[in-house]
Amino acid sequence: MTLRVRWLGRVPYREAHDLQKALFERSADDHLLLLEHPHVYTLGVRADMANVLVPPASVGAELCRTDRGGDVTYHGPGQLVGYPILTLPGKRGGSGMADTVAYVRSVEQLIIDALADIGVSANRLPDYPGVWIGERKVCAIGVKLTRGRSMHGFALNVEPDLTMFSHIVPCGIADKPVTSLRAEGCAATMKDVVDAISARAVERWGARSSERQDVAWQRGSAPTGLALGARKPDWVRAPLKLGEQALGLKHTMRDLELVTVCEEAGCPNLSECWSSGTATFMINGDRCTRACAFCLVDTRKPFPVSPDEPQRVAEAVVRMGLSHAVVTAVARDDMADGGAAGFAETVQAIRRRQPGCAVEVLIPDCKGDLESLTAIFDARPDVMNHNLETVARLQRLVRPSAGYARSLATLARAKAAGLVTKSGLILGMGETDDEVLGSLADLRAVGVDIVTLGQYLRPSADHLPVARWVEPATFTMLKEAGEAMGIPHVESSPLTRSSYHAREAAQAV
Ligand code: SF4
C-alpha cells in the first residue's frame, strides 16, 4: 500500500467529491488529496439550514449537500482542503464511533504538528472538533469512516476571505470566531503549508511507501527540448503509403464531408489504420476552443455544428463496414453542453445503422459539467475514452484549459456510470518515468480499463519541443508496470495513439 499525495490546485467541490468516492471505493492505495475549492458552502449530514444566513449565490458561492459528518462549513480560495482516503490499520470490515473519534484526533494532531513546523502554535479545544489558535478556529474537520476507510477531511484557513464565514454559523458554532494563518500574522504561503502537511502525512500514514505529485504552482515556461529539426530515431518513423483501401476511405470521408483526427492531427499511423479500414471520426467541427501545446488542430473561431453530421458518420461506418468505430471531437467550450449532444446522437445513429458495431468515444471534459457528461454516458458507448494527456506537473503548460483532477473526475464519473473507461498519456513532453508511473496509479485508482502511451511528435515550431525520445524498452517497462498495478490493458509503444488498435484493446478487456 502506497500513500499517494497529490496537490491538485483549484478543483470544484462536486468534481473533487466524485474523485474521492472513486478512490474510496476502487483504489487499493491510500491517498491524500490537497486542493482549494472555488467559493462553496457545504452541508454535512447533520446540517441545520438555519445556519446558512444568506442565499449562497448572493455572495458568489455554490451550496452543496454532502455525505460527511458535521454542520455547514465554507470552502474557498486561500483555504487548504485535505482529503485523506486511507484504509486505517486493522479496521477493514468495521469501524465504530470510537474509531471515528480516534481518527479525527489523529488528523487534528497532524495539523497541529504541521503548523508547529511552520512556527504556529495551535491547539485543541475540549468538546469542539477541529484545530484552534487559542479560542479561534483555524481548521475545520469533517470525516466519514466506513469499513475502516476514510473520506472527506480538513479545511485549514491559510488566507481565505474570512468575511465569507460571516454568511453562515460555521460548523453550527455561534460563540467561537474563525481565524486564518494570515490573520494570526503567519506569512506562510499555500505551498509552505502543503509541504508541511505532506511531510507530516507521510510520517503518519506513508511509512511503507509514498509518492507525491503536484500540479504546477506557476505556469512554467516551455522547456527547451530537442531542436525542431532534430533527427527522429527509427522507431518513430512510420511509412506514409496510402494503398487502395486507404484512398477509398479518403474518398468516403470527402464524399460525406467528414473530418478525421487522423488527418487533422497528422497521425503517423494513418496509412496502417486506413489500410486496415479504421479511422477516427472528428465531430463538432474542426476548430477547437482550446489550444493544447501539443495539438495541431485549428484553433480559430469554430463554426456552428451541422445537425446531420451524426447521420453522415453513421453512413460512413456502414460504407466502411466497421465493427469498431471511434468518434472524437475538439473541445467546444462555446457550446452550453460542450458538444455532448453531438456525441450522444452519433453513438445512437451508428447503433441504428450498424447495430453490431462497437462505438468508442474520445471526449473532452465538457468543463466538468455533470449533466453534459451524463448525456454522453447515457448513450452507453462501448468504450468511454478521455485523455489525461500528461502528468500532473505539466498540465498547466501542456493543456492550460483542462485539469488533472477534472480529467480523473471525468473518468471516475464514467466508471461510476458502469462504462469501460480508457485514457492516454503522451510522453516526451518533459515528464519523468516516475511521474508517468504515478499517473498510471491514479488512472488505476479511478478504475480505468485501458491506457495508451505514445511518443510526442512536435507538429510545428509553434508547439512544445520534444523533450526526449522515449526508448521502446521504456514503453515496455511502463506497460508491464501499469498492468502489474491492475490496469487490464496498456497499449504502449512510440507510435501508439489514443485510437491505435482501439478494437483490439477493447476486445482485450
Ligand atoms: S482540446 Fe483536444 S482538439 Fe483541442 S487543442 Fe486540446 S487536444 Fe487539441
Coordinates of C-alpha atoms and ligand atoms in Angstrom, one line a residue:
M1 CA 0.0 0.0 0.0
T2 CA 1.5 3.4 -1.1
L3 CA 0.4 6.8 0.1
R4 CA -0.1 8.9 -2.9
V5 CA -0.1 12.7 -2.1
R6 CA -1.5 15.0 -4.8
W7 CA -1.6 18.8 -4.8
L8 CA -4.4 19.4 -7.3
G9 CA -4.8 23.2 -7.4
R10 CA -8.3 24.7 -7.6
V11 CA -11.0 21.9 -8.0
P12 CA -14.8 22.4 -7.9
Y13 CA -16.4 20.7 -4.9
R14 CA -18.6 18.2 -6.7
E15 CA -15.7 17.0 -9.0
A16 CA -13.4 16.6 -6.0
H17 CA -16.2 14.6 -4.3
D18 CA -16.7 12.2 -7.2
L19 CA -12.9 11.7 -7.4
Q20 CA -12.8 11.0 -3.7
K21 CA -15.6 8.5 -4.0
A22 CA -13.8 6.6 -6.8
L23 CA -10.6 6.4 -4.7
F24 CA -12.6 5.4 -1.6
E25 CA -14.4 2.6 -3.5
R26 CA -11.9 1.4 -6.1
S27 CA -8.3 2.1 -5.0
A28 CA -6.1 -0.4 -3.1
D29 CA -3.8 2.5 -2.2
D30 CA -4.1 5.3 0.3
H31 CA -4.4 8.9 -1.0
L32 CA -4.1 12.4 0.3
L33 CA -5.7 14.9 -2.0
L34 CA -4.7 18.5 -1.3
L35 CA -6.5 21.3 -3.1
E36 CA -8.6 24.5 -2.9
H37 CA -12.2 24.9 -3.9
P38 CA -13.9 27.8 -5.5
H39 CA -16.4 29.5 -3.2
V40 CA -18.8 26.9 -1.8
Y41 CA -20.8 26.2 1.4
T42 CA -21.2 22.5 2.1
L43 CA -23.9 21.0 4.3
G44 CA -23.0 17.9 6.3
V45 CA -25.5 15.2 7.2
R46 CA -26.4 17.0 10.5
A47 CA -26.6 20.5 8.9
D48 CA -29.2 23.0 10.0
M49 CA -30.2 25.3 7.2
A50 CA -30.8 27.9 9.8
N51 CA -27.0 28.2 10.0
V52 CA -27.0 29.4 6.4
L53 CA -27.7 33.1 6.9
V54 CA -27.8 34.4 3.2
P55 CA -28.5 32.8 -0.2
P56 CA -25.0 31.5 -1.1
A57 CA -25.4 32.6 -4.7
S58 CA -25.8 36.2 -3.5
V59 CA -22.2 36.1 -2.3
G60 CA -20.9 34.2 -5.4
A61 CA -20.9 30.8 -3.7
E62 CA -22.3 27.3 -4.5
L63 CA -24.3 25.3 -1.9
C64 CA -23.6 21.5 -1.9
R65 CA -25.2 18.9 0.4
T66 CA -22.6 16.2 1.1
D67 CA -22.1 12.9 3.0
R68 CA -19.7 14.0 5.7
G69 CA -20.4 14.5 9.4
G70 CA -21.0 17.9 10.9
D71 CA -23.0 21.0 10.0
V72 CA -22.4 23.8 7.4
T73 CA -18.9 25.0 6.5
Y74 CA -17.3 27.2 3.9
H75 CA -14.6 26.4 1.4
G76 CA -12.9 28.8 -0.9
P77 CA -9.7 30.2 -2.4
G78 CA -6.9 30.6 0.2
Q79 CA -8.1 27.6 2.2
L80 CA -6.2 24.3 2.1
V81 CA -8.6 21.4 1.9
G82 CA -7.2 17.9 2.5
Y83 CA -8.9 14.6 1.8
P84 CA -7.1 11.6 3.3
I85 CA -8.6 8.5 1.8
L86 CA -7.0 5.8 3.9
T87 CA -7.5 2.3 5.0
L88 CA -7.0 2.5 8.7
P89 CA -4.8 -0.3 10.0
G90 CA -6.7 -3.2 11.5
K91 CA -10.0 -1.6 10.9
R92 CA -11.0 -3.1 7.5
G93 CA -14.6 -4.5 7.9
G94 CA -15.8 -2.5 10.8
S95 CA -15.3 1.0 12.4
G96 CA -17.4 2.4 15.3
M97 CA -17.7 5.8 16.8
A98 CA -14.6 5.2 18.9
D99 CA -12.6 4.7 15.7
T100 CA -14.0 7.9 14.1
V101 CA -13.1 9.9 17.2
A102 CA -9.6 8.4 17.2
Y103 CA -9.2 9.1 13.6
V104 CA -10.4 12.7 14.0
R105 CA -7.9 13.1 16.8
S106 CA -5.1 11.8 14.5
V107 CA -6.0 14.3 11.8
E108 CA -6.1 17.2 14.4
Q109 CA -2.6 16.1 15.6
L110 CA -1.3 16.1 12.1
I111 CA -2.5 19.6 11.5
I112 CA -1.1 20.8 14.9
D113 CA 2.3 19.3 14.2
A114 CA 2.5 20.7 10.7
L115 CA 1.5 24.2 12.0
A116 CA 4.2 23.9 14.6
D117 CA 6.7 23.1 11.8
I118 CA 5.9 26.5 10.3
G119 CA 6.1 28.3 13.6
V120 CA 2.4 28.4 14.5
S121 CA 1.3 27.2 17.9
A122 CA -2.2 25.6 17.6
N123 CA -4.3 23.6 20.0
R124 CA -7.5 21.5 20.5
L125 CA -10.5 22.8 22.5
P126 CA -12.3 20.3 24.7
D127 CA -15.8 19.4 23.4
Y128 CA -15.0 21.0 20.0
P129 CA -13.6 19.1 17.0
G130 CA -11.1 20.9 14.8
V131 CA -7.8 22.9 15.3
W132 CA -7.7 26.2 17.1
I133 CA -5.4 29.0 17.9
G134 CA -6.5 30.0 21.4
E135 CA -10.3 30.1 21.1
R136 CA -10.3 31.0 17.4
K137 CA -10.9 28.2 14.9
V138 CA -8.3 27.8 12.1
C139 CA -9.1 24.4 10.8
A140 CA -12.4 22.5 10.5
I141 CA -12.6 18.7 10.3
G142 CA -15.4 16.6 8.9
V143 CA -14.8 13.0 8.1
K144 CA -16.6 9.8 7.0
L145 CA -15.3 6.4 8.1
T146 CA -16.9 3.3 6.5
R147 CA -15.5 -0.2 7.0
G148 CA -12.2 1.3 8.1
R149 CA -11.7 3.5 5.1
S150 CA -11.9 7.3 5.3
M151 CA -13.3 10.1 3.1
H152 CA -13.5 13.9 3.5
G153 CA -11.1 15.5 5.9
F154 CA -9.9 19.0 6.9
A155 CA -10.1 22.6 5.8
L156 CA -7.2 24.8 7.0
N157 CA -7.6 28.6 6.7
V158 CA -4.3 29.9 5.2
E159 CA -5.5 33.2 3.8
P160 CA -9.2 32.9 2.7
D161 CA -11.6 35.8 2.6
L162 CA -12.8 35.5 6.2
T163 CA -15.9 37.6 5.5
M164 CA -17.3 34.5 3.7
F165 CA -17.7 32.8 7.1
S166 CA -20.0 35.7 8.3
H167 CA -22.7 34.4 6.0
I168 CA -23.1 31.1 8.0
V169 CA -22.8 29.9 11.5
P170 CA -19.6 27.9 10.8
C171 CA -20.0 24.3 11.9
G172 CA -23.0 25.4 13.9
I173 CA -20.7 27.0 16.5
A174 CA -22.0 30.5 17.1
D175 CA -19.8 31.6 20.0
K176 CA -16.4 30.9 18.6
P177 CA -14.7 33.1 15.9
V178 CA -12.9 31.8 12.8
T179 CA -9.4 32.8 12.0
S180 CA -6.6 32.1 9.4
L181 CA -2.9 31.8 9.5
R182 CA -2.6 35.2 7.7
A183 CA -4.9 36.8 10.3
E184 CA -2.7 35.4 13.0
G185 CA 0.3 37.1 11.4
C186 CA 1.8 34.0 9.8
A187 CA 3.2 34.7 6.3
A188 CA 3.5 31.0 5.2
T189 CA 2.4 30.5 1.6
M190 CA -0.1 27.8 0.5
K191 CA 2.9 25.8 -0.8
D192 CA 4.7 26.1 2.6
V193 CA 1.6 24.7 4.3
V194 CA 1.2 22.0 1.7
D195 CA 4.8 20.9 2.1
A196 CA 4.4 20.8 5.9
I197 CA 1.2 18.9 5.8
S198 CA 2.5 16.4 3.2
A199 CA 5.7 15.7 5.3
R200 CA 3.7 15.0 8.4
A201 CA 1.2 12.9 6.5
V202 CA 3.9 10.7 5.0
E203 CA 5.4 10.3 8.5
R204 CA 2.0 9.4 9.9
W205 CA 0.4 7.4 7.1
G206 CA 3.0 6.7 4.5
A207 CA 5.6 4.8 6.4
R208 CA 5.6 1.9 4.0
S209 CA 5.9 3.9 0.8
S210 CA 4.7 7.2 -0.5
E211 CA 5.0 9.4 -3.6
R212 CA 3.9 13.0 -4.2
Q213 CA 2.9 14.8 -7.4
D214 CA 1.8 18.4 -7.7
V215 CA 0.1 20.3 -10.5
A216 CA 2.4 23.3 -11.3
W217 CA 2.2 26.1 -8.8
Q218 CA 3.0 28.6 -11.6
R219 CA 2.7 28.2 -15.3
G220 CA 6.3 27.5 -16.2
S221 CA 8.0 28.5 -19.4
A222 CA 8.3 26.0 -22.3
P223 CA 11.2 23.6 -21.7
T224 CA 14.0 23.9 -24.2
G225 CA 13.9 20.3 -25.5
L226 CA 15.3 19.0 -28.8
A227 CA 15.8 21.3 -31.8
L228 CA 12.9 21.3 -34.3
G229 CA 14.9 19.5 -37.0
A230 CA 16.4 17.0 -34.6
R231 CA 16.8 13.6 -36.2
K232 CA 14.0 11.3 -35.3
P233 CA 15.0 7.8 -34.2
D234 CA 13.9 5.0 -36.5
W235 CA 11.3 3.8 -34.0
V236 CA 9.1 6.8 -34.5
R237 CA 9.2 6.7 -38.3
A238 CA 6.0 5.4 -39.9
P239 CA 5.8 4.8 -43.6
L240 CA 3.1 7.0 -45.3
K241 CA 1.8 4.8 -48.1
L242 CA -1.9 5.2 -49.0
G243 CA -3.0 2.0 -50.7
E244 CA -6.2 1.4 -52.5
Q245 CA -8.3 0.8 -49.3
A246 CA -6.9 4.0 -47.7
L247 CA -7.7 6.0 -50.8
G248 CA -11.2 4.5 -50.9
L249 CA -11.6 5.6 -47.3
K250 CA -10.3 9.1 -48.1
H251 CA -12.9 9.3 -50.9
T252 CA -15.7 8.3 -48.4
M253 CA -14.7 11.0 -46.0
R254 CA -14.7 13.7 -48.6
D255 CA -17.9 12.5 -50.2
L256 CA -19.6 12.6 -46.8
E257 CA -17.9 15.9 -45.8
L258 CA -16.4 14.3 -42.7
V259 CA -13.3 15.1 -40.7
T260 CA -10.9 12.7 -39.1
V261 CA -8.5 13.3 -36.3
C262 CA -6.1 11.1 -38.2
E263 CA -5.7 13.9 -40.8
E264 CA -6.3 16.9 -38.6
A265 CA -3.7 15.9 -36.0
G266 CA -1.2 14.4 -38.7
C267 CA -1.3 11.0 -37.0
P268 CA 1.8 8.8 -38.0
N269 CA -0.4 5.7 -38.1
L270 CA -2.8 6.9 -40.8
S271 CA -1.6 4.5 -43.5
E272 CA -1.7 1.5 -41.2
C273 CA -5.1 2.3 -39.8
W274 CA -6.8 3.4 -43.1
S275 CA -5.3 0.4 -44.9
S276 CA -7.0 -1.8 -42.3
G277 CA -10.2 0.1 -42.8
T278 CA -10.4 2.0 -39.5
A279 CA -10.3 5.8 -38.9
T280 CA -11.3 8.1 -36.1
F281 CA -14.1 10.5 -36.9
M282 CA -13.9 14.0 -35.6
I283 CA -17.3 15.6 -34.9
N284 CA -18.5 19.1 -33.9
G285 CA -16.3 20.7 -36.5
D286 CA -12.5 21.0 -36.9
R287 CA -11.9 24.1 -34.9
C288 CA -11.2 23.9 -31.2
T289 CA -11.8 26.4 -28.4
R290 CA -8.7 25.4 -26.7
A291 CA -5.0 25.3 -27.7
C292 CA -3.2 22.5 -26.1
A293 CA 0.5 22.9 -26.6
F294 CA 1.0 19.6 -28.4
C295 CA -2.0 19.7 -30.7
L296 CA -2.1 20.7 -34.4
V297 CA -5.9 21.3 -34.5
D298 CA -7.1 24.6 -35.9
T299 CA -8.0 27.0 -33.0
R300 CA -9.8 29.7 -35.0
K301 CA -13.4 30.6 -34.1
P302 CA -15.5 27.4 -34.6
F303 CA -18.4 27.2 -36.9
P304 CA -21.9 26.0 -35.8
V305 CA -22.1 22.2 -35.7
S306 CA -24.1 20.7 -38.6
P307 CA -27.2 18.8 -37.4
D308 CA -26.9 15.9 -39.9
E309 CA -23.3 15.1 -39.0
P310 CA -24.3 12.1 -36.8
Q311 CA -26.1 10.6 -39.8
R312 CA -23.2 11.2 -42.1
V313 CA -20.8 9.5 -39.7
A314 CA -23.2 6.5 -39.4
E315 CA -23.3 6.3 -43.2
A316 CA -19.5 6.2 -43.4
V317 CA -19.5 3.4 -40.8
V318 CA -21.8 1.4 -43.0
R319 CA -19.8 2.1 -46.1
M320 CA -16.5 1.1 -44.3
G321 CA -18.2 -1.9 -42.8
L322 CA -16.7 -1.0 -39.4
S323 CA -17.0 -3.3 -36.4
H324 CA -15.4 -0.7 -34.1
A325 CA -16.0 3.0 -34.7
V326 CA -14.1 5.7 -32.8
V327 CA -15.6 9.2 -32.5
T328 CA -13.8 12.1 -31.1
A329 CA -14.2 15.9 -31.1
V330 CA -12.5 19.2 -30.5
A331 CA -13.4 21.0 -27.2
R332 CA -16.4 23.2 -27.8
D333 CA -16.4 25.4 -24.7
D334 CA -18.5 27.8 -26.8
M335 CA -21.4 25.4 -26.6
A336 CA -23.6 25.1 -23.4
D337 CA -23.1 21.3 -23.3
G338 CA -19.6 21.3 -24.6
G339 CA -20.7 19.4 -27.7
A340 CA -22.1 16.4 -25.6
A341 CA -25.3 16.1 -27.7
G342 CA -23.2 15.5 -30.8
F343 CA -21.6 12.5 -29.2
A344 CA -24.8 11.0 -27.9
E345 CA -26.6 11.4 -31.3
T346 CA -23.6 10.0 -33.2
V347 CA -23.5 6.9 -31.0
Q348 CA -27.2 6.4 -31.4
A349 CA -27.0 7.0 -35.2
I350 CA -24.3 4.4 -35.6
R351 CA -26.2 1.9 -33.5
R352 CA -29.3 2.4 -35.7
R353 CA -27.4 1.9 -39.0
Q354 CA -24.8 -0.6 -37.9
P355 CA -26.2 -2.5 -34.9
G356 CA -23.2 -4.8 -34.4
C357 CA -20.6 -2.1 -34.4
A358 CA -18.9 -1.2 -31.1
V359 CA -18.7 2.6 -30.6
E360 CA -15.8 4.2 -28.7
V361 CA -15.9 7.9 -27.9
L362 CA -12.9 10.1 -27.0
I363 CA -14.4 13.1 -25.3
P364 CA -13.3 16.5 -24.0
D365 CA -14.1 17.3 -20.3
C366 CA -17.2 19.4 -21.0
K367 CA -15.8 21.8 -18.4
G368 CA -16.7 19.2 -15.7
D369 CA -20.4 19.7 -16.3
L370 CA -22.0 16.5 -15.0
E371 CA -25.3 17.0 -16.9
S372 CA -23.4 17.2 -20.2
L373 CA -21.1 14.2 -19.4
T374 CA -24.2 12.2 -18.3
A375 CA -25.8 12.8 -21.7
I376 CA -22.8 11.1 -23.3
F377 CA -22.7 8.3 -20.6
D378 CA -26.4 7.6 -21.1
A379 CA -25.7 6.9 -24.8
R380 CA -23.8 3.9 -23.4
P381 CA -20.7 4.0 -25.6
D382 CA -18.8 0.6 -25.5
V383 CA -15.6 2.5 -24.6
M384 CA -15.5 5.9 -22.9
N385 CA -12.1 7.5 -23.5
H386 CA -10.9 10.7 -22.0
N387 CA -7.2 11.6 -22.1
L388 CA -5.2 12.8 -19.2
E389 CA -2.5 13.6 -21.8
T390 CA 0.3 14.3 -19.4
V391 CA 1.4 14.1 -15.8
A392 CA 0.2 16.4 -13.0
R393 CA 3.2 18.8 -13.1
L394 CA 2.9 19.5 -16.8
Q395 CA -0.9 20.0 -17.1
R396 CA -0.8 23.8 -17.0
L397 CA 1.9 24.0 -19.6
V398 CA 0.5 21.3 -21.9
R399 CA -3.3 21.7 -21.6
P400 CA -3.9 25.0 -19.8
S401 CA -7.7 24.9 -20.3
A402 CA -8.0 21.4 -18.8
G403 CA -7.0 19.9 -15.4
Y404 CA -5.6 16.8 -13.8
A405 CA -8.3 16.5 -11.2
R406 CA -11.0 17.3 -13.7
S407 CA -9.9 14.6 -16.1
L408 CA -9.6 12.0 -13.3
A409 CA -13.1 13.0 -12.1
T410 CA -14.4 12.7 -15.6
L411 CA -13.1 9.1 -15.8
A412 CA -14.3 8.3 -12.3
R413 CA -17.8 9.5 -13.2
A414 CA -17.8 7.4 -16.4
K415 CA -16.8 4.3 -14.4
A416 CA -19.4 5.1 -11.8
A417 CA -21.9 5.0 -14.7
G418 CA -20.7 1.5 -15.4
L419 CA -18.8 2.2 -18.6
V420 CA -15.5 0.7 -19.9
T421 CA -13.1 3.5 -19.5
K422 CA -9.9 4.5 -21.3
S423 CA -7.3 7.2 -21.1
G424 CA -3.9 8.1 -22.5
L425 CA -0.7 10.0 -22.0
I426 CA 1.7 11.5 -24.5
L427 CA 5.4 11.0 -23.4
G428 CA 8.4 13.1 -24.4
M429 CA 7.0 16.5 -23.2
G430 CA 9.2 16.8 -20.1
E431 CA 7.8 14.2 -17.7
T432 CA 9.9 11.6 -15.9
D433 CA 9.2 7.9 -15.8
D434 CA 8.3 8.1 -12.1
E435 CA 5.8 10.7 -12.8
V436 CA 4.2 8.5 -15.5
L437 CA 4.1 5.6 -13.0
G438 CA 2.3 8.0 -10.6
S439 CA -0.3 8.9 -13.3
L440 CA -0.8 5.2 -14.2
A441 CA -1.5 4.6 -10.5
D442 CA -4.1 7.4 -10.5
L443 CA -5.8 6.1 -13.6
R444 CA -5.9 2.6 -12.0
A445 CA -7.2 4.1 -8.8
V446 CA -10.3 5.6 -10.6
G447 CA -10.9 2.2 -12.3
V448 CA -9.6 2.9 -15.9
D449 CA -9.6 -0.3 -18.0
I450 CA -7.4 0.7 -21.0
V451 CA -4.4 3.1 -21.1
T452 CA -2.5 4.3 -24.2
L453 CA 1.1 5.6 -24.0
G454 CA 2.8 7.1 -27.1
Q455 CA 5.7 9.3 -28.1
Y456 CA 5.1 13.0 -28.6
L457 CA 5.9 14.3 -32.1
R458 CA 6.2 18.1 -32.5
P459 CA 3.6 19.2 -35.1
S460 CA 5.2 22.7 -35.7
A461 CA 7.6 25.3 -34.4
D462 CA 4.6 26.8 -32.5
H463 CA 4.2 23.7 -30.4
L464 CA 6.0 22.3 -27.4
P465 CA 9.5 21.0 -28.2
V466 CA 10.1 17.3 -27.9
A467 CA 11.9 16.9 -24.5
R468 CA 13.1 13.3 -25.1
W469 CA 12.7 10.3 -27.4
V470 CA 11.4 7.6 -25.1
E471 CA 13.1 4.3 -25.8
P472 CA 10.9 1.4 -26.8
A473 CA 12.2 -0.5 -23.8
T474 CA 10.7 2.2 -21.6
F475 CA 7.3 1.8 -23.2
T476 CA 7.5 -1.9 -22.5
M477 CA 8.5 -1.3 -18.9
L478 CA 5.6 1.2 -18.4
K479 CA 3.2 -1.3 -20.0
E480 CA 4.3 -4.0 -17.6
A481 CA 4.2 -1.7 -14.6
G482 CA 0.7 -0.5 -15.5
E483 CA -0.6 -4.0 -15.9
A484 CA 1.1 -5.1 -12.7
M485 CA -0.8 -2.2 -11.0
G486 CA -4.0 -3.8 -12.2
I487 CA -4.8 -1.9 -15.4
P488 CA -6.4 -4.6 -17.6
H489 CA -4.8 -3.4 -20.8
V490 CA -2.0 -0.9 -21.6
E491 CA -1.2 -0.2 -25.2
S492 CA 2.3 1.3 -25.1
S493 CA 4.7 2.0 -27.9
P494 CA 6.3 5.0 -29.6
L495 CA 3.6 5.2 -32.3
T496 CA 0.7 4.4 -30.1
R497 CA -2.1 7.0 -30.2
S498 CA -5.5 7.2 -28.4
S499 CA -7.4 5.2 -31.1
Y500 CA -4.5 3.0 -32.3
H501 CA -5.5 -0.7 -32.2
A502 CA -8.7 0.5 -30.5
R503 CA -10.7 -2.5 -31.5
E504 CA -8.0 -4.9 -30.2
A505 CA -7.7 -3.0 -26.9
A506 CA -11.4 -3.0 -26.3
Q507 CA -11.6 -6.8 -27.0
A508 CA -8.7 -7.4 -24.6
V509 CA -10.7 -6.1 -21.6
Ligands
SF4_1 S1 -8.8 20.1 -26.6 FE1 -8.2 18.4 -27.9 S2 -8.5 19.1 -30.0 FE2 -8.5 20.9 -28.7 S3 -6.4 21.6 -28.7 FE3 -6.6 20.3 -27.0 S4 -6.1 18.2 -27.7 FE4 -6.4 19.5 -29.5

